[in-house]
Amino acid sequence: MEINNAKDYKRERMRILAIGPAGSGKTTQLRTLPGKKLLFCFEDNALNSLQGDKDIDYQLYLPDVVEIAPRSLSSKQNVRSTPATGEKPTAFDNFVKDFNSLLQDSHKATFAKYDVIAIDSLTSLSKAVMDAVLWLNNRMGQQPALDDWAAQLNTIENTVRKITSLPKMVYITAHDSLMQDDLTKKIVNELVLTGQLKTRIPMLFSDILKFQCEDEKFSMLTQPDRYNVKVRRSLPDLDSVEDVTIKDLSKPQDYGLGKLMSR
């Protein structure tokens, strides 16, 4: 066994989880990162923030099948059931097919040209996963059962584990929301994800950065506070709150997270 010493360790790549509410600027920060980016996009609103950037390629996966039908949550046997309608949802299946094809030997040259692999957003990806699970379990349009949630949890965790293991910089966005802890009664910002994913997903990232916007100024929290306990950073010499406003979209890498990384 080869023993390594911590003084010799050098970070090879960053795995960034960018969290914040809608409109906080987390998607736009992708423009500031150095190199060529490939975005797996589950929200078409994200493209409004990235339009015109020649360094970003993307594939779009929208929830193309959503069943609209009245459904009762009652477990009583005399409740009339509504027959399943619609077609199989394909958003997550198409993502899996495209992602796996990118890793095949025949696509090595394509994969090699990207410096950053990104997903926007993990929240919307999780909805696409649930659509796929409900279809497999013949419960489209119904309230998810316990085994549906368990299948969604495992699928999302395995997906993120695979992506964060790639020899690339990884940038994934996720929404958060203020929630009260049932045990401690403390109010904290939590990821909008299922159950244990709120704890297990952050463990896969080197940096968890909280983005926020106030008075048209965008900022990034790099250290935990009372409301954002999961925030952490691997970049040295950063203030606890950094200004990441992009003042010139024609030169985004001169601002924001990309500028801090180059510094």
PDB file of N, CA and C in Angstrom, residues 180-250:
ATOM      1  N   GLN A 180     -38.052  24.157   8.640  1.00  0.00           N
ATOM      2  CA  GLN A 180     -37.801  23.992  10.068  1.00  0.00           C
ATOM      3  C   GLN A 180     -37.460  22.541  10.372  1.00  0.00           C
ATOM      4  N   ASP A 181     -36.332  22.337  11.056  1.00  0.00           N
ATOM      5  CA  ASP A 181     -35.924  20.999  11.439  1.00  0.00           C
ATOM      6  C   ASP A 181     -36.892  20.443  12.487  1.00  0.00           C
ATOM      7  N   ASP A 182     -37.400  19.234  12.240  1.00  0.00           N
ATOM      8  CA  ASP A 182     -38.397  18.652  13.138  1.00  0.00           C
ATOM      9  C   ASP A 182     -37.848  18.411  14.539  1.00  0.00           C
ATOM     10  N   LEU A 183     -36.564  18.095  14.635  1.00  0.00           N
ATOM     11  CA  LEU A 183     -35.972  17.763  15.923  1.00  0.00           C
ATOM     12  C   LEU A 183     -35.499  19.000  16.679  1.00  0.00           C
ATOM     13  N   THR A 184     -34.671  19.827  16.034  1.00  0.00           N
ATOM     14  CA  THR A 184     -34.080  20.981  16.715  1.00  0.00           C
ATOM     15  C   THR A 184     -34.950  22.225  16.647  1.00  0.00           C
ATOM     16  N   LYS A 185     -35.924  22.231  15.733  1.00  0.00           N
ATOM     17  CA  LYS A 185     -36.810  23.380  15.505  1.00  0.00           C
ATOM     18  C   LYS A 185     -36.082  24.576  14.911  1.00  0.00           C
ATOM     19  N   LYS A 186     -34.833  24.376  14.495  1.00  0.00           N
ATOM     20  CA  LYS A 186     -34.095  25.454  13.849  1.00  0.00           C
ATOM     21  C   LYS A 186     -34.579  25.629  12.411  1.00  0.00           C
ATOM     22  N   ILE A 187     -34.586  26.869  11.948  1.00  0.00           N
ATOM     23  CA  ILE A 187     -34.965  27.165  10.570  1.00  0.00           C
ATOM     24  C   ILE A 187     -33.702  27.302   9.737  1.00  0.00           C
ATOM     25  N   VAL A 188     -33.578  26.470   8.713  1.00  0.00           N
ATOM     26  CA  VAL A 188     -32.390  26.473   7.862  1.00  0.00           C
ATOM     27  C   VAL A 188     -32.812  26.343   6.402  1.00  0.00           C
ATOM     28  N   ASN A 189     -31.920  26.733   5.502  1.00  0.00           N
ATOM     29  CA  ASN A 189     -32.138  26.508   4.078  1.00  0.00           C
ATOM     30  C   ASN A 189     -31.778  25.063   3.748  1.00  0.00           C
ATOM     31  N   GLU A 190     -32.725  24.350   3.153  1.00  0.00           N
ATOM     32  CA  GLU A 190     -32.496  22.962   2.762  1.00  0.00           C
ATOM     33  C   GLU A 190     -32.714  22.811   1.263  1.00  0.00           C
ATOM     34  N   LEU A 191     -32.008  21.862   0.678  1.00  0.00           N
ATOM     35  CA  LEU A 191     -32.202  21.543  -0.732  1.00  0.00           C
ATOM     36  C   LEU A 191     -33.620  21.028  -0.959  1.00  0.00           C
ATOM     37  N   VAL A 192     -34.207  21.402  -2.080  1.00  0.00           N
ATOM     38  CA  VAL A 192     -35.537  20.912  -2.428  1.00  0.00           C
ATOM     39  C   VAL A 192     -35.369  19.536  -3.082  1.00  0.00           C
ATOM     40  N   LEU A 193     -35.102  18.555  -2.227  1.00  0.00           N
ATOM     41  CA  LEU A 193     -34.878  17.176  -2.659  1.00  0.00           C
ATOM     42  C   LEU A 193     -35.555  16.230  -1.678  1.00  0.00           C
ATOM     43  N   THR A 194     -35.613  14.976  -2.057  1.00  0.00           N
ATOM     44  CA  THR A 194     -36.302  13.969  -1.259  1.00  0.00           C
ATOM     45  C   THR A 194     -35.457  13.497  -0.081  1.00  0.00           C
ATOM     46  N   GLY A 195     -36.031  13.506   1.104  1.00  0.00           N
ATOM     47  CA  GLY A 195     -35.489  12.852   2.289  1.00  0.00           C
ATOM     48  C   GLY A 195     -33.997  12.961   2.491  1.00  0.00           C
ATOM     49  N   GLN A 196     -33.329  11.793   2.550  1.00  0.00           N
ATOM     50  CA  GLN A 196     -31.902  11.725   2.843  1.00  0.00           C
ATOM     51  C   GLN A 196     -31.024  12.316   1.750  1.00  0.00           C
ATOM     52  N   LEU A 197     -31.591  12.620   0.578  1.00  0.00           N
ATOM     53  CA  LEU A 197     -30.799  13.278  -0.461  1.00  0.00           C
ATOM     54  C   LEU A 197     -30.298  14.641   0.010  1.00  0.00           C
ATOM     55  N   LYS A 198     -31.031  15.279   0.902  1.00  0.00           N
ATOM     56  CA  LYS A 198     -30.612  16.586   1.432  1.00  0.00           C
ATOM     57  C   LYS A 198     -29.261  16.488   2.129  1.00  0.00           C
ATOM     58  N   THR A 199     -28.952  15.299   2.678  1.00  0.00           N
ATOM     59  CA  THR A 199     -27.677  15.071   3.362  1.00  0.00           C
ATOM     60  C   THR A 199     -26.677  14.361   2.463  1.00  0.00           C
ATOM     61  N   ARG A 200     -27.129  13.400   1.690  1.00  0.00           N
ATOM     62  CA  ARG A 200     -26.222  12.549   0.926  1.00  0.00           C
ATOM     63  C   ARG A 200     -25.671  13.232  -0.326  1.00  0.00           C
ATOM     64  N   ILE A 201     -26.468  14.054  -0.975  1.00  0.00           N
ATOM     65  CA  ILE A 201     -25.992  14.733  -2.180  1.00  0.00           C
ATOM     66  C   ILE A 201     -24.857  15.717  -1.865  1.00  0.00           C
ATOM     67  N   PRO A 202     -24.973  16.580  -0.839  1.00  0.00           N
ATOM     68  CA  PRO A 202     -23.865  17.500  -0.551  1.00  0.00           C
ATOM     69  C   PRO A 202     -22.537  16.815  -0.283  1.00  0.00           C
ATOM     70  N   MET A 203     -22.548  15.586   0.193  1.00  0.00           N
ATOM     71  CA  MET A 203     -21.302  14.868   0.485  1.00  0.00           C
ATOM     72  C   MET A 203     -20.481  14.600  -0.769  1.00  0.00           C
ATOM     73  N   LEU A 204     -21.091  14.708  -1.942  1.00  0.00           N
ATOM     74  CA  LEU A 204     -20.407  14.378  -3.196  1.00  0.00           C
ATOM     75  C   LEU A 204     -19.697  15.579  -3.812  1.00  0.00           C
ATOM     76  N   PHE A 205     -19.764  16.747  -3.167  1.00  0.00           N
ATOM     77  CA  PHE A 205     -19.233  17.974  -3.758  1.00  0.00           C
ATOM     78  C   PHE A 205     -18.104  18.560  -2.912  1.00  0.00           C
ATOM     79  N   SER A 206     -17.135  19.138  -3.615  1.00  0.00           N
ATOM     80  CA  SER A 206     -16.028  19.802  -2.921  1.00  0.00           C
ATOM     81  C   SER A 206     -16.426  21.198  -2.462  1.00  0.00           C
ATOM     82  N   ASP A 207     -17.343  21.820  -3.201  1.00  0.00           N
ATOM     83  CA  ASP A 207     -17.769  23.191  -2.900  1.00  0.00           C
ATOM     84  C   ASP A 207     -19.286  23.276  -2.965  1.00  0.00           C
ATOM     85  N   ILE A 208     -19.881  23.851  -1.914  1.00  0.00           N
ATOM     86  CA  ILE A 208     -21.316  24.125  -1.907  1.00  0.00           C
ATOM     87  C   ILE A 208     -21.464  25.623  -1.680  1.00  0.00           C
ATOM     88  N   LEU A 209     -21.920  26.317  -2.702  1.00  0.00           N
ATOM     89  CA  LEU A 209     -21.935  27.780  -2.696  1.00  0.00           C
ATOM     90  C   LEU A 209     -23.367  28.286  -2.794  1.00  0.00           C
ATOM     91  N   LYS A 210     -23.696  29.221  -1.940  1.00  0.00           N
ATOM     92  CA  LYS A 210     -25.057  29.760  -1.864  1.00  0.00           C
ATOM     93  C   LYS A 210     -25.128  31.103  -2.591  1.00  0.00           C
ATOM     94  N   PHE A 211     -26.007  31.193  -3.583  1.00  0.00           N
ATOM     95  CA  PHE A 211     -26.145  32.412  -4.371  1.00  0.00           C
ATOM     96  C   PHE A 211     -27.409  33.155  -3.976  1.00  0.00           C
ATOM     97  N   GLN A 212     -27.329  34.477  -4.019  1.00  0.00           N
ATOM     98  CA  GLN A 212     -28.464  35.320  -3.655  1.00  0.00           C
ATOM     99  C   GLN A 212     -28.375  36.645  -4.397  1.00  0.00           C
ATOM    100  N   CYS A 213     -29.515  37.285  -4.526  1.00  0.00           N
ATOM    101  CA  CYS A 213     -29.586  38.567  -5.232  1.00  0.00           C
ATOM    102  C   CYS A 213     -30.402  39.547  -4.407  1.00  0.00           C
ATOM    103  N   GLU A 214     -29.868  40.744  -4.257  1.00  0.00           N
ATOM    104  CA  GLU A 214     -30.558  41.808  -3.539  1.00  0.00           C
ATOM    105  C   GLU A 214     -30.207  43.134  -4.185  1.00  0.00           C
ATOM    106  N   ASP A 215     -31.230  43.904  -4.538  1.00  0.00           N
ATOM    107  CA  ASP A 215     -31.046  45.212  -5.185  1.00  0.00           C
ATOM    108  C   ASP A 215     -30.181  45.097  -6.438  1.00  0.00           C
ATOM    109  N   GLU A 216     -30.444  44.051  -7.237  1.00  0.00           N
ATOM    110  CA  GLU A 216     -29.761  43.809  -8.510  1.00  0.00           C
ATOM    111  C   GLU A 216     -28.265  43.543  -8.357  1.00  0.00           C
ATOM    112  N   LYS A 217     -27.824  43.235  -7.133  1.00  0.00           N
ATOM    113  CA  LYS A 217     -26.444  42.846  -6.893  1.00  0.00           C
ATOM    114  C   LYS A 217     -26.419  41.371  -6.493  1.00  0.00           C
ATOM    115  N   PHE A 218     -25.561  40.615  -7.179  1.00  0.00           N
ATOM    116  CA  PHE A 218     -25.492  39.184  -6.942  1.00  0.00           C
ATOM    117  C   PHE A 218     -24.307  38.869  -6.030  1.00  0.00           C
ATOM    118  N   SER A 219     -24.548  38.024  -5.052  1.00  0.00           N
ATOM    119  CA  SER A 219     -23.485  37.659  -4.116  1.00  0.00           C
ATOM    120  C   SER A 219     -23.463  36.150  -3.908  1.00  0.00           C
ATOM    121  N   MET A 220     -22.339  35.671  -3.363  1.00  0.00           N
ATOM    122  CA  MET A 220     -22.132  34.237  -3.154  1.00  0.00           C
ATOM    123  C   MET A 220     -21.613  34.007  -1.745  1.00  0.00           C
ATOM    124  N   LEU A 221     -22.333  33.209  -0.982  1.00  0.00           N
ATOM    125  CA  LEU A 221     -21.920  32.841   0.366  1.00  0.00           C
ATOM    126  C   LEU A 221     -20.959  31.666   0.273  1.00  0.00           C
ATOM    127  N   THR A 222     -19.772  31.787   0.896  1.00  0.00           N
ATOM    128  CA  THR A 222     -18.746  30.743   0.790  1.00  0.00           C
ATOM    129  C   THR A 222     -18.480  30.030   2.109  1.00  0.00           C
ATOM    130  N   GLN A 223     -19.063  30.527   3.198  1.00  0.00           N
ATOM    131  CA  GLN A 223     -18.903  29.902   4.502  1.00  0.00           C
ATOM    132  C   GLN A 223     -20.283  29.723   5.138  1.00  0.00           C
ATOM    133  N   PRO A 224     -20.445  28.692   5.960  1.00  0.00           N
ATOM    134  CA  PRO A 224     -21.759  28.449   6.554  1.00  0.00           C
ATOM    135  C   PRO A 224     -22.155  29.543   7.536  1.00  0.00           C
ATOM    136  N   ASP A 225     -23.456  29.765   7.623  1.00  0.00           N
ATOM    137  CA  ASP A 225     -24.001  30.630   8.661  1.00  0.00           C
ATOM    138  C   ASP A 225     -25.185  29.912   9.292  1.00  0.00           C
ATOM    139  N   ARG A 226     -25.949  30.604  10.115  1.00  0.00           N
ATOM    140  CA  ARG A 226     -27.010  29.936  10.880  1.00  0.00           C
ATOM    141  C   ARG A 226     -28.110  29.373   9.980  1.00  0.00           C
ATOM    142  N   TYR A 227     -28.288  29.942   8.799  1.00  0.00           N
ATOM    143  CA  TYR A 227     -29.343  29.484   7.895  1.00  0.00           C
ATOM    144  C   TYR A 227     -28.830  28.568   6.777  1.00  0.00           C
ATOM    145  N   ASN A 228     -27.532  28.589   6.534  1.00  0.00           N
ATOM    146  CA  ASN A 228     -26.942  27.825   5.423  1.00  0.00           C
ATOM    147  C   ASN A 228     -25.790  26.978   5.956  1.00  0.00           C
ATOM    148  N   VAL A 229     -26.143  25.897   6.618  1.00  0.00           N
ATOM    149  CA  VAL A 229     -25.151  25.126   7.362  1.00  0.00           C
ATOM    150  C   VAL A 229     -24.326  24.205   6.469  1.00  0.00           C
ATOM    151  N   LYS A 230     -24.776  23.937   5.251  1.00  0.00           N
ATOM    152  CA  LYS A 230     -24.054  23.004   4.376  1.00  0.00           C
ATOM    153  C   LYS A 230     -23.054  23.702   3.450  1.00  0.00           C
ATOM    154  N   VAL A 231     -23.014  25.017   3.475  1.00  0.00           N
ATOM    155  CA  VAL A 231     -22.107  25.752   2.587  1.00  0.00           C
ATOM    156  C   VAL A 231     -20.658  25.471   2.973  1.00  0.00           C
ATOM    157  N   ARG A 232     -19.811  25.258   1.962  1.00  0.00           N
ATOM    158  CA  ARG A 232     -18.372  25.085   2.193  1.00  0.00           C
ATOM    159  C   ARG A 232     -17.623  25.392   0.909  1.00  0.00           C
ATOM    160  N   ARG A 233     -16.331  25.611   1.030  1.00  0.00           N
ATOM    161  CA  ARG A 233     -15.520  25.964  -0.123  1.00  0.00           C
ATOM    162  C   ARG A 233     -14.167  25.287  -0.036  1.00  0.00           C
ATOM    163  N   SER A 234     -13.590  25.022  -1.216  1.00  0.00           N
ATOM    164  CA  SER A 234     -12.228  24.500  -1.277  1.00  0.00           C
ATOM    165  C   SER A 234     -11.256  25.575  -1.743  1.00  0.00           C
ATOM    166  N   LEU A 235     -11.776  26.649  -2.329  1.00  0.00           N
ATOM    167  CA  LEU A 235     -10.927  27.754  -2.768  1.00  0.00           C
ATOM    168  C   LEU A 235     -10.419  28.535  -1.555  1.00  0.00           C
ATOM    169  N   PRO A 236      -9.125  28.821  -1.501  1.00  0.00           N
ATOM    170  CA  PRO A 236      -8.591  29.581  -0.372  1.00  0.00           C
ATOM    171  C   PRO A 236      -8.807  31.078  -0.553  1.00  0.00           C
ATOM    172  N   ASP A 237      -8.644  31.812   0.528  1.00  0.00           N
ATOM    173  CA  ASP A 237      -8.587  33.278   0.497  1.00  0.00           C
ATOM    174  C   ASP A 237      -9.844  33.923  -0.076  1.00  0.00           C
ATOM    175  N   LEU A 238     -10.994  33.393   0.283  1.00  0.00           N
ATOM    176  CA  LEU A 238     -12.245  34.008  -0.109  1.00  0.00           C
ATOM    177  C   LEU A 238     -12.914  34.635   1.103  1.00  0.00           C
ATOM    178  N   ASP A 239     -13.559  35.767   0.899  1.00  0.00           N
ATOM    179  CA  ASP A 239     -14.378  36.341   1.952  1.00  0.00           C
ATOM    180  C   ASP A 239     -15.605  35.464   2.161  1.00  0.00           C
ATOM    181  N   SER A 240     -16.252  35.605   3.311  1.00  0.00           N
ATOM    182  CA  SER A 240     -17.437  34.792   3.595  1.00  0.00           C
ATOM    183  C   SER A 240     -18.563  35.104   2.617  1.00  0.00           C
ATOM    184  N   VAL A 241     -18.609  36.344   2.114  1.00  0.00           N
ATOM    185  CA  VAL A 241     -19.566  36.732   1.085  1.00  0.00           C
ATOM    186  C   VAL A 241     -18.798  37.448  -0.013  1.00  0.00           C
ATOM    187  N   GLU A 242     -18.940  36.963  -1.249  1.00  0.00           N
ATOM    188  CA  GLU A 242     -18.233  37.548  -2.382  1.00  0.00           C
ATOM    189  C   GLU A 242     -19.232  38.136  -3.384  1.00  0.00           C
ATOM    190  N   ASP A 243     -18.874  39.293  -3.927  1.00  0.00           N
ATOM    191  CA  ASP A 243     -19.660  39.895  -4.997  1.00  0.00           C
ATOM    192  C   ASP A 243     -19.390  39.136  -6.295  1.00  0.00           C
ATOM    193  N   VAL A 244     -20.457  38.578  -6.907  1.00  0.00           N
ATOM    194  CA  VAL A 244     -20.279  37.811  -8.139  1.00  0.00           C
ATOM    195  C   VAL A 244     -21.102  38.412  -9.279  1.00  0.00           C
ATOM    196  N   THR A 245     -21.418  39.677  -9.173  1.00  0.00           N
ATOM    197  CA  THR A 245     -22.168  40.362 -10.223  1.00  0.00           C
ATOM    198  C   THR A 245     -21.355  40.389 -11.517  1.00  0.00           C
ATOM    199  N   ILE A 246     -21.968  39.987 -12.615  1.00  0.00           N
ATOM    200  CA  ILE A 246     -21.316  40.029 -13.926  1.00  0.00           C
ATOM    201  C   ILE A 246     -21.662  41.370 -14.566  1.00  0.00           C
ATOM    202  N   LYS A 247     -20.682  42.242 -14.637  1.00  0.00           N
ATOM    203  CA  LYS A 247     -20.939  43.608 -15.097  1.00  0.00           C
ATOM    204  C   LYS A 247     -20.853  43.748 -16.613  1.00  0.00           C
ATOM    205  N   ASP A 248     -20.259  42.761 -17.280  1.00  0.00           N
ATOM    206  CA  ASP A 248     -20.138  42.810 -18.733  1.00  0.00           C
ATOM    207  C   ASP A 248     -20.284  41.390 -19.268  1.00  0.00           C
ATOM    208  N   LEU A 249     -21.447  41.066 -19.842  1.00  0.00           N
ATOM    209  CA  LEU A 249     -21.707  39.712 -20.317  1.00  0.00           C
ATOM    210  C   LEU A 249     -20.868  39.330 -21.529  1.00  0.00           C
ATOM    211  N   SER A 250     -20.235  40.299 -22.157  1.00  0.00           N
ATOM    212  CA  SER A 250     -19.341  39.970 -23.275  1.00  0.00           C
ATOM    213  C   SER A 250     -18.006  39.419 -22.768  1.00  0.00           C
TER     214      SER A 250
END
